[in-house]
Structures are given as C-alpha cells and as structure tokens.
Short mmCIF file of C-alpha atoms in Angstrom, two decimals:
data_model
loop_
_atom_site.label_atom_id
_atom_site.label_comp_id
_atom_site.label_asym_id
_atom_site.label_seq_id
_atom_site.Cartn_x
_atom_site.Cartn_y
_atom_site.Cartn_z
CA MET A 1 12.78 32.38 6.05
CA ALA A 2 11.97 34.12 9.65
CA GLU A 3 10.74 37.32 10.36
CA LYS A 4 10.69 39.38 13.70
CA ARG A 5 7.54 40.37 14.80
CA LYS A 6 6.00 41.76 17.94
CA ILE A 7 3.09 41.40 19.84
CA TRP A 8 0.33 43.54 20.55
CA LYS A 9 -1.86 43.74 24.00
CA THR A 10 -4.90 44.61 22.45
CA GLY A 11 -7.20 43.61 25.82
CA LYS A 12 -7.04 42.28 29.64
CA GLY A 13 -6.45 38.39 27.74
CA THR A 14 -6.28 39.10 24.35
CA PHE A 15 -2.92 39.08 22.14
CA VAL A 16 -2.48 39.94 18.81
CA VAL A 17 0.18 39.03 16.33
CA SER A 18 0.08 39.92 12.56
CA LEU A 19 0.79 36.76 9.85
CA PRO A 20 2.59 37.39 6.34
CA LEU A 21 0.65 39.27 3.98
CA GLU A 22 0.62 36.52 1.19
CA TRP A 23 0.13 33.68 3.33
CA ALA A 24 -2.99 35.39 4.58
CA GLN A 25 -4.46 36.14 1.68
CA MET A 26 -3.98 32.17 0.15
CA VAL A 27 -5.04 30.94 3.31
CA ASN A 28 -8.13 33.27 3.29
CA GLU A 29 -9.12 32.21 -0.08
CA LYS A 30 -8.37 28.62 -0.52
CA TYR A 31 -9.42 27.89 2.88
CA LYS A 32 -11.96 30.45 4.19
CA GLY A 33 -10.10 31.58 6.25
CA GLU A 34 -10.10 28.63 8.85
CA VAL A 35 -6.84 27.89 10.64
CA TYR A 36 -5.42 25.61 13.54
CA VAL A 37 -3.33 26.72 16.25
CA SER A 38 -1.12 24.16 17.97
CA GLN A 39 1.13 24.83 20.56
CA PHE A 40 3.94 23.26 21.92
CA LYS A 41 6.35 24.68 24.89
CA GLU A 42 7.22 28.33 23.71
CA LYS A 43 6.44 27.42 20.33
CA VAL A 44 3.59 28.08 18.24
CA TYR A 45 2.31 26.80 14.60
CA VAL A 46 -0.27 28.25 12.58
CA PHE A 47 -1.85 25.52 9.81
CA PRO A 48 -4.47 26.29 7.07
CA ALA A 49 -7.62 23.88 8.13
CA ALA A 50 -7.20 21.41 5.98
CA GLU A 51 -3.36 20.74 6.84
CA LEU A 52 -4.70 19.30 10.19
CA THR A 53 -6.93 17.05 9.65
CA GLY A 54 -6.91 15.30 12.84
CA LEU A 55 -5.50 15.27 16.13
CA THR A 56 -1.93 15.98 17.27
CA GLY A 57 -0.12 13.51 19.42
CA ASP A 58 3.45 13.79 21.12
CA LEU A 59 6.02 11.28 20.37
CA THR A 60 9.17 10.99 22.57
CA VAL A 61 11.23 8.43 21.64
CA THR A 62 12.89 6.60 24.37
CA CYS A 63 15.26 4.01 22.37
CA ASP A 64 17.71 3.24 19.32
CA ASP A 65 15.02 1.39 17.56
CA GLU A 66 13.90 2.63 13.82
CA THR A 67 11.40 -0.13 12.87
CA LYS A 68 9.81 0.58 16.30
CA LEU A 69 9.68 4.75 15.37
CA GLU A 70 8.23 4.01 11.93
CA SER A 71 5.65 1.76 13.65
CA GLN A 72 4.57 4.34 15.74
CA ILE A 73 4.32 7.25 12.87
CA ILE A 74 2.40 4.93 10.33
CA ALA A 75 -0.23 4.13 13.42
CA ALA A 76 -0.48 7.73 14.25
CA TYR A 77 -0.77 8.47 10.26
CA LEU A 78 -3.23 5.44 9.79
CA ALA A 79 -5.65 6.62 12.83
CA ASN A 80 -5.73 9.95 11.43
CA TYR A 81 -3.48 11.97 13.19
CA GLY A 82 -3.21 15.64 11.87
CA GLY A 83 -0.17 16.19 13.36
CA LEU A 84 2.97 14.29 15.47
CA TYR A 85 5.74 16.20 18.01
CA ILE A 86 8.65 13.86 18.10
CA ARG A 87 11.07 14.30 20.56
CA PHE A 88 14.42 12.11 20.77
CA GLN A 89 15.51 11.59 24.50
CA GLU A 90 18.74 13.37 25.88
CA ASN A 91 20.17 9.94 26.20
CA LEU A 92 20.05 8.51 22.77
CA GLY A 93 23.22 10.30 22.08
CA ASN A 94 23.67 10.78 18.61
CA VAL A 95 20.16 10.49 16.85
CA SER A 96 21.27 11.22 13.35
CA ARG A 97 20.19 7.73 12.01
CA LEU A 98 16.82 8.06 13.72
CA GLU A 99 16.44 11.56 12.27
CA GLU A 100 17.17 9.68 8.59
CA LYS A 101 14.91 7.02 9.38
CA LEU A 102 12.18 9.56 10.30
CA ARG A 103 13.05 11.40 7.33
CA GLU A 104 12.68 7.99 5.04
CA VAL A 105 9.08 7.45 6.80
CA SER A 106 8.25 11.12 5.91
CA ASN A 107 8.68 10.54 2.38
CA LYS A 108 6.66 6.85 2.33
CA LEU A 109 4.00 8.73 3.57
CA TYR A 110 1.54 11.16 0.99
CA GLY A 111 0.39 14.60 3.02
CA THR A 112 3.34 14.51 5.39
CA ASN A 113 5.92 17.45 5.82
CA LEU A 114 8.57 17.21 8.50
CA ALA A 115 9.68 20.31 10.01
CA ARG A 116 12.76 20.91 12.65
CA ILE A 117 11.94 22.59 16.20
CA SER A 118 15.43 21.96 17.53
CA ALA A 119 18.51 19.46 17.47
CA ARG A 120 16.14 16.91 18.86
CA GLU A 121 12.67 17.98 18.00
CA PHE A 122 10.48 17.68 14.41
CA PHE A 123 6.85 18.24 13.93
CA LEU A 124 5.46 16.24 11.30
CA SER A 125 2.08 17.42 9.96
CA MET A 126 -0.35 15.01 8.35
CA SER A 127 -2.75 16.42 5.83
CA VAL A 128 -5.23 14.07 3.60
CA ALA A 129 -6.54 15.01 0.32
CA GLU A 130 -9.71 13.58 -0.79
CA ASN A 131 -9.66 11.42 -3.63
CA PRO A 132 -12.42 9.62 -5.37
CA ILE A 133 -12.22 5.80 -4.19
CA ASP A 134 -12.54 4.79 -7.75
CA ARG A 135 -9.20 6.67 -8.53
CA VAL A 136 -7.40 5.31 -5.44
CA LEU A 137 -8.18 1.89 -6.39
CA ASP A 138 -7.23 2.35 -10.57
CA ARG A 139 -3.94 3.68 -8.93
CA ILE A 140 -3.01 0.46 -7.12
CA HIS A 141 -4.19 -1.70 -9.64
CA PHE A 142 -2.11 -0.14 -11.96
CA LEU A 143 1.00 -0.30 -10.20
CA CYS A 144 0.34 -3.88 -9.18
CA GLU A 145 -0.23 -4.47 -12.88
CA GLU A 146 3.35 -2.34 -13.96
CA ILE A 147 5.05 -4.89 -11.64
CA TYR A 148 3.79 -8.01 -13.74
CA LYS A 149 4.30 -6.75 -17.05
CA GLU A 150 7.91 -5.58 -15.43
CA SER A 151 8.39 -9.28 -14.44
CA VAL A 152 6.29 -11.59 -17.33
CA ASP A 153 8.79 -10.60 -20.24
CA LYS A 154 12.10 -11.74 -18.43
CA MET A 155 10.83 -15.15 -18.45
CA VAL A 156 11.44 -16.34 -21.97
CA SER A 157 15.56 -17.09 -21.90
CA ILE A 158 17.60 -17.35 -18.58
CA PRO A 159 20.11 -15.97 -18.09
CA LEU A 160 19.66 -12.45 -19.04
CA SER A 161 22.15 -9.34 -18.00
CA GLY A 162 22.67 -9.45 -14.98
CA LYS A 163 23.34 -5.31 -14.73
CA GLU A 164 19.80 -5.52 -16.58
CA LEU A 165 17.70 -7.71 -14.16
CA SER A 166 19.67 -5.39 -11.28
CA GLU A 167 18.07 -2.11 -12.66
CA LYS A 168 14.38 -3.84 -13.18
CA LEU A 169 14.98 -5.04 -9.67
CA VAL A 170 15.90 -1.35 -8.05
CA HIS A 171 12.76 -0.28 -10.55
CA ILE A 172 10.12 -2.72 -9.28
CA ARG A 173 11.23 -2.20 -5.81
CA ASN A 174 10.29 1.53 -6.07
CA ILE A 175 7.31 0.69 -7.72
CA GLU A 176 6.43 -1.69 -4.84
CA MET A 177 7.11 1.06 -2.48
CA ASP A 178 4.73 3.28 -4.54
CA THR A 179 2.35 0.63 -4.05
CA ASP A 180 2.90 1.09 -0.20
CA ARG A 181 2.21 4.75 -0.43
CA THR A 182 -0.59 4.27 -2.29
CA SER A 183 -1.98 1.95 0.56
CA PHE A 184 -1.46 3.63 3.42
CA TYR A 185 -2.57 6.76 2.22
CA SER A 186 -6.01 4.88 0.81
CA LYS A 187 -6.48 3.16 4.65
CA ARG A 188 -5.98 7.08 6.29
CA LEU A 189 -8.33 8.11 3.60
CA LEU A 190 -10.76 5.47 4.60
CA THR A 191 -10.69 6.26 8.38
CA TYR A 192 -10.93 10.15 7.56
CA SER A 193 -14.08 9.53 5.87
CA LEU A 194 -15.63 7.25 8.94
CA LEU A 195 -14.79 10.36 11.18
CA ASN A 196 -16.38 12.77 8.11
CA PRO A 197 -19.38 11.35 6.99
CA GLU A 198 -19.98 13.96 4.57
CA SER A 199 -16.71 13.09 3.36
CA SER A 200 -17.64 9.44 2.29
CA LYS A 201 -20.27 10.46 -0.12
CA ARG A 202 -17.57 13.15 -1.70
CA ILE A 203 -15.18 10.15 -2.10
CA GLY A 204 -17.87 8.15 -3.43
CA ILE A 205 -18.72 5.79 -0.71
CA GLU A 206 -22.61 5.59 0.01
CA ASP A 207 -23.12 2.90 2.66
CA VAL A 208 -20.47 3.20 5.29
CA ARG A 209 -20.50 -0.64 5.69
CA ASP A 210 -18.13 -0.57 2.20
CA VAL A 211 -15.65 0.92 4.33
CA ILE A 212 -14.13 -2.24 5.83
CA GLU A 213 -15.03 -3.95 1.98
CA TYR A 214 -12.23 -1.44 0.54
CA TYR A 215 -10.04 -1.99 3.41
CA VAL A 216 -9.59 -5.30 2.37
CA ILE A 217 -9.68 -4.74 -1.13
CA ILE A 218 -6.67 -2.20 -0.65
CA SER A 219 -4.87 -4.91 1.79
CA ASN A 220 -4.89 -7.66 -0.85
CA PHE A 221 -3.28 -5.40 -3.41
CA GLU A 222 -0.73 -4.69 -1.03
CA ARG A 223 0.29 -7.97 -0.42
CA LEU A 224 -0.21 -8.54 -4.41
CA SER A 225 2.88 -6.39 -4.58
CA ASP A 226 4.62 -7.86 -2.22
CA LEU A 227 4.28 -11.02 -4.10
CA GLU A 228 5.33 -10.14 -7.25
CA LEU A 229 7.92 -8.26 -5.91
CA GLU A 230 9.39 -11.75 -4.18
CA LEU A 231 8.55 -13.53 -7.57
CA PHE A 232 11.07 -11.18 -9.25
CA GLU A 233 13.83 -11.19 -6.38
CA ILE A 234 13.54 -15.24 -6.84
CA LEU A 235 13.80 -14.83 -10.55
CA VAL A 236 17.24 -12.86 -9.95
CA LYS A 237 18.52 -15.32 -7.71
CA LEU A 238 17.86 -18.36 -10.29
CA ASN A 239 19.51 -16.21 -13.17
CA ASP A 240 22.16 -15.60 -10.87
CA GLN A 241 22.65 -19.55 -10.75
CA VAL A 242 22.31 -20.03 -14.10
CA ALA A 243 24.63 -17.62 -14.81
CA SER A 244 27.29 -19.33 -12.51
CA THR A 245 27.37 -22.54 -14.39
CA LYS A 246 29.39 -20.85 -16.93
CA THR A 247 27.89 -23.31 -19.50
CA THR A 248 25.53 -22.51 -22.94
CA LEU A 249 22.95 -23.75 -20.87
CA LYS A 250 19.89 -21.56 -21.41
CA LEU A 251 16.24 -21.93 -19.41
CA SER A 252 12.81 -20.74 -20.53
CA LEU A 253 10.12 -20.76 -17.97
CA SER A 254 7.98 -20.28 -20.83
CA SER A 255 6.52 -23.42 -22.77
CA PRO A 256 3.98 -24.19 -25.61
CA GLY A 257 2.47 -26.77 -23.78
CA TYR A 258 2.45 -25.07 -20.30
CA GLY A 259 4.83 -23.30 -18.12
CA LEU A 260 5.72 -20.76 -15.25
CA LYS A 261 5.13 -17.64 -17.69
CA GLU A 262 1.70 -19.02 -19.02
CA TYR A 263 0.77 -19.76 -15.27
CA TYR A 264 1.63 -16.27 -14.24
CA GLU A 265 -0.51 -14.89 -17.25
CA ASP A 266 -3.51 -17.04 -16.09
CA ALA A 267 -3.25 -15.79 -12.72
CA HIS A 268 -3.05 -12.20 -14.03
CA LYS A 269 -6.50 -13.04 -15.92
CA LEU A 270 -8.14 -13.76 -12.67
CA LEU A 271 -6.83 -11.17 -10.82
CA ASP A 272 -8.17 -8.43 -13.61
CA LYS A 273 -11.47 -10.22 -13.29
CA ALA A 274 -11.37 -9.90 -9.68
CA TYR A 275 -10.66 -6.12 -10.03
CA LEU A 276 -13.91 -6.12 -12.18
CA GLY A 277 -15.98 -7.59 -9.84
CA ILE A 278 -15.81 -4.47 -7.67
CA LYS A 279 -18.07 -2.79 -10.07
CA ASP A 280 -19.64 -5.74 -11.60
CA GLU A 281 -20.89 -8.44 -9.66
CA GLN A 282 -20.76 -10.99 -12.67
CA SER A 283 -17.24 -10.79 -12.79
CA ALA A 284 -16.88 -11.37 -9.28
CA LEU A 285 -18.95 -14.24 -9.24
CA GLU A 286 -16.67 -15.73 -11.98
CA VAL A 287 -13.85 -15.41 -9.66
CA LEU A 288 -16.01 -16.75 -6.71
CA ARG A 289 -17.35 -19.98 -8.86
CA SER A 290 -13.67 -20.90 -9.43
CA LYS A 291 -12.65 -21.36 -5.90
CA ASN A 292 -9.80 -23.77 -5.28
CA ALA A 293 -10.67 -27.22 -6.50
CA VAL A 294 -8.89 -30.33 -5.56
CA ASP A 295 -8.40 -33.46 -7.68
CA LYS A 296 -8.99 -36.71 -5.83
CA GLU A 297 -6.91 -38.58 -7.50
CA THR A 298 -3.75 -36.59 -7.40
CA ASN A 299 -4.08 -33.80 -4.70
CA ILE A 300 -3.49 -30.92 -7.05
CA GLU A 301 -5.16 -27.67 -6.68
CA TYR A 302 -6.41 -25.78 -9.51
CA ARG A 303 -8.84 -23.02 -10.59
CA PRO A 304 -11.79 -24.06 -12.88
CA GLY A 305 -12.32 -21.40 -15.93
CA PHE A 306 -8.78 -19.72 -15.21
CA ILE A 307 -6.20 -22.65 -14.43
CA SER A 308 -7.49 -26.03 -15.36
CA LEU A 309 -6.58 -29.15 -14.08
CA GLU A 310 -4.66 -30.43 -17.31
CA ASN A 311 -2.64 -27.49 -17.28
CA LYS A 312 -2.00 -27.58 -13.66
CA LYS A 313 -0.44 -30.79 -13.85
CA LYS A 314 1.45 -30.31 -17.12
CA LEU A 315 3.05 -27.31 -14.94
CA LEU A 316 4.31 -29.80 -12.28
CA ASP A 317 6.02 -31.64 -15.01
CA PHE A 318 7.45 -28.94 -16.49
CA ILE A 319 8.84 -27.85 -13.11
CA LYS A 320 9.88 -31.11 -12.68
CA SER A 321 11.84 -31.61 -16.13
CA LYS A 322 13.80 -28.46 -15.29
CA PRO A 323 17.04 -28.12 -13.56
CA PHE A 324 17.52 -25.56 -10.30
CA SER A 325 13.27 -26.48 -9.82
CA GLU A 326 13.90 -25.59 -6.10
CA TRP A 327 13.38 -21.88 -7.62
CA LEU A 328 10.86 -22.94 -9.82
CA ILE A 329 8.46 -24.51 -7.13
CA LEU A 330 9.26 -21.02 -4.99
CA MET A 331 8.04 -18.88 -8.06
CA GLU A 332 4.87 -21.69 -8.58
CA GLN A 333 3.98 -20.28 -4.78
CA ARG A 334 3.88 -16.79 -4.96
CA ILE A 335 2.11 -16.90 -8.00
CA TRP A 336 -0.41 -19.92 -7.07
CA GLY A 337 -0.82 -16.85 -3.73
CA MET A 338 -1.68 -14.42 -5.89
CA THR A 339 -4.96 -16.25 -7.44
CA GLY A 340 -6.10 -16.52 -3.54
CA ILE A 341 -6.05 -12.61 -3.18
CA GLY A 342 -8.14 -12.39 -6.29
CA THR A 343 -10.98 -14.17 -4.58
CA ASN A 344 -9.98 -11.86 -1.60
CA ILE A 345 -10.77 -8.65 -3.62
CA ALA A 346 -13.58 -10.83 -5.88
CA GLU A 347 -15.66 -11.37 -2.62
CA ALA A 348 -14.98 -8.01 -0.73
CA GLY A 349 -16.19 -6.25 -3.97
CA ARG A 350 -19.17 -8.51 -4.47
CA ASN A 351 -19.93 -7.65 -1.10
CA ILE A 352 -19.94 -3.67 -1.69
CA LYS A 353 -22.59 -4.56 -4.36
CA TYR A 354 -24.54 -6.92 -2.48
CA LYS A 355 -25.62 -6.49 1.46
CA PRO A 356 -28.45 -8.77 2.90
CA PRO A 357 -30.51 -6.87 5.20
CA PRO A 358 -30.11 -8.47 8.57
CA THR A 359 -32.72 -10.54 9.95
CA ARG A 360 -34.48 -11.12 13.65
CA GLU A 361 -32.96 -14.79 13.66
CA GLN A 362 -29.96 -13.10 14.39
CA PRO A 363 -27.88 -13.19 17.45
CA PRO A 364 -26.67 -9.89 18.77
CA PHE A 365 -22.85 -9.64 18.63
CA MET A 366 -21.26 -10.14 21.69
CA ILE A 367 -17.98 -9.12 23.20
#
C-alpha cells in the first residue's frame, strides 16, 4: 500500500525521505543496511543490495513479437542483469498479449519479480540466490530422472487410457519446464560466480576454468529433458494410433529378448554413470570408453558395456516386427541421442577433475 511522504531538504544539495520502519529494519538486519537506488524518469526504486546483483538495463519493445520479447529478457537474465525497465511503444496499440508473455517469462525465471510502473511500463528485478553447484546439479538430474520414471512404466502395454496419458503428458511438460527454469538459474549463477570470484568458492567452484564444464553439463541435462519429453509425446501419438484401429490389438514396447523399454533402461544406466562421473573419474572413464562403436558388417552403432551389439541387433529386429514401426524408429532415435548426452556429461565431469598443465609448445590462441 502506498504512503505519502515528504522530501526534506537538509543541505545545499541534499534531500532526505523517510522509509517504512519495518522494511528498513529488515534490510538493516538481513542485508547490513545496504541498498541500491535506481531512477527511471520521475520514479525511484530502492532495493536491498542482494536484490539487484548486476546492471540495470532498458528494453523498449518496438514490435508485436512475443518470441523476441522472451529472448531479450532471458538474454538479460543470463547476462546477470539486476533489473530491466520494459516499455511498450504507443504504436503497438493493445499490449495485453505482450504483457501476458512478460508475466509468463517472469514466472519461468527464478529470482525475478515483475512490478508495473504504468499501463505500458514495467520493472523486472532479477536476483540470484547462491546455492552450492552440487545441489543445483542434483536438482536438474532429479528432474530428468522423474521424467524417465514417468515414461518407462508406460511402455509395457499400449493402448492406455487416453485421459491418463494426457494428464501424464501435462505433468511431464511441467517437470520439463522446471528443468528449463533450473537450467536458466544455473547459467545465471555461473555467470554471477565469474563476475564475483568470492562467490565461486562459496558455491563450490575452486577453479574458474570449471565454470565452462558446469555450463556444458547443465546444457546437456536441459537437452536430455527435451528428448525425454519428445519421447513421451511420440508415445502418446503412438497410443492414439493404436487406439484408433478399434481392435483388440495390444502393443508392448518391452520384450524378453530386448525391446524399446529395455533399451531406454540401459540408456539411463549410462546417464546415471555419467552423472556419477562428475565426481568419480572412474565412472566418467567407463562412459567414455564406451563411445559409439560401429559394426563393420552391418553398420550398426552400439555402446560397449551398456548397449551391446547383440542387443542392438535384437532391438532393430524387434522394431521391424511391430506394427506402427515408424513411431518406434522415432523413439529409438531419441533414446540413442540420450547416450550421446551421457558422453558429453562424462567428458565435462572428467575435465573438472583432470586438467593437464599448459605446455610451452602449445601455440597462442589467436582471434
């Protein structure tokens, strides 16, 4: 609730205005009394020091493009901006749809708070809470595991209840959105740690060179959640196709020999081992030693130690033997892509643990 207060002139160029007592006491205790003061036209905003962690930028929206608006806000967030003044130009007319997108993006980013200045002006504050990088990685790994668990259990017997699958799809999309939020927050945290070296050590990064490796790991988990969502969306479409035949046809994606369900399970064993490899070099090496192999006779790709050539052959025969095999091929492609993500995570994890010292023989990097 707004309160009217008077500005007092106390010196030649000094003006003073009182602040709400409870707010001032809270800032004094929690943030050591440090604040940022930001001016925009005739308005002034006061934030606790921890609430504004970087630059304050201006964004004038000149076109009715929701995607561009979202990209610009996310770019400022990842670049460690502490706040963003957003103005919609008069020639845009009704901006209710853009305002809705603005609120949607704000909800998508951890540590943001959207305040209305006027009918066409907003201020988006962006804070960053320091969390141990290990805890952040645990969170994003947990979310990817949740999508996997929700999906793999549905591969036993198709068709399933359309309503049940639709509800499950909404749930998985929400988890995937949470993965995106965690990914954006993680990248902002890493940028913040680069700009504030003392923060790096507080969140568990001893060597600044590790930041790029953590960035690679987080980006790959973000891509993993995308593939897992795509996999489930394909499963839903397959379910609809089977149900539309209006027969007693039952399609199982599992097989005592080796089916898609078993393939998905083995791919996630590789991913779990890759995640362990962030802290355990032997686990990382186990994944890296299983890099894609190709059988010369059949040109079939496999992963020694996780997905054998024999099992890959069984899987391909399994797919060929099933109706609607075109959907199964799409699912196989998504799962195979996940194994490549495991390699990327393991490689970045090993790089965190092992860094060969530079030698004089190495040529200088030129731009």
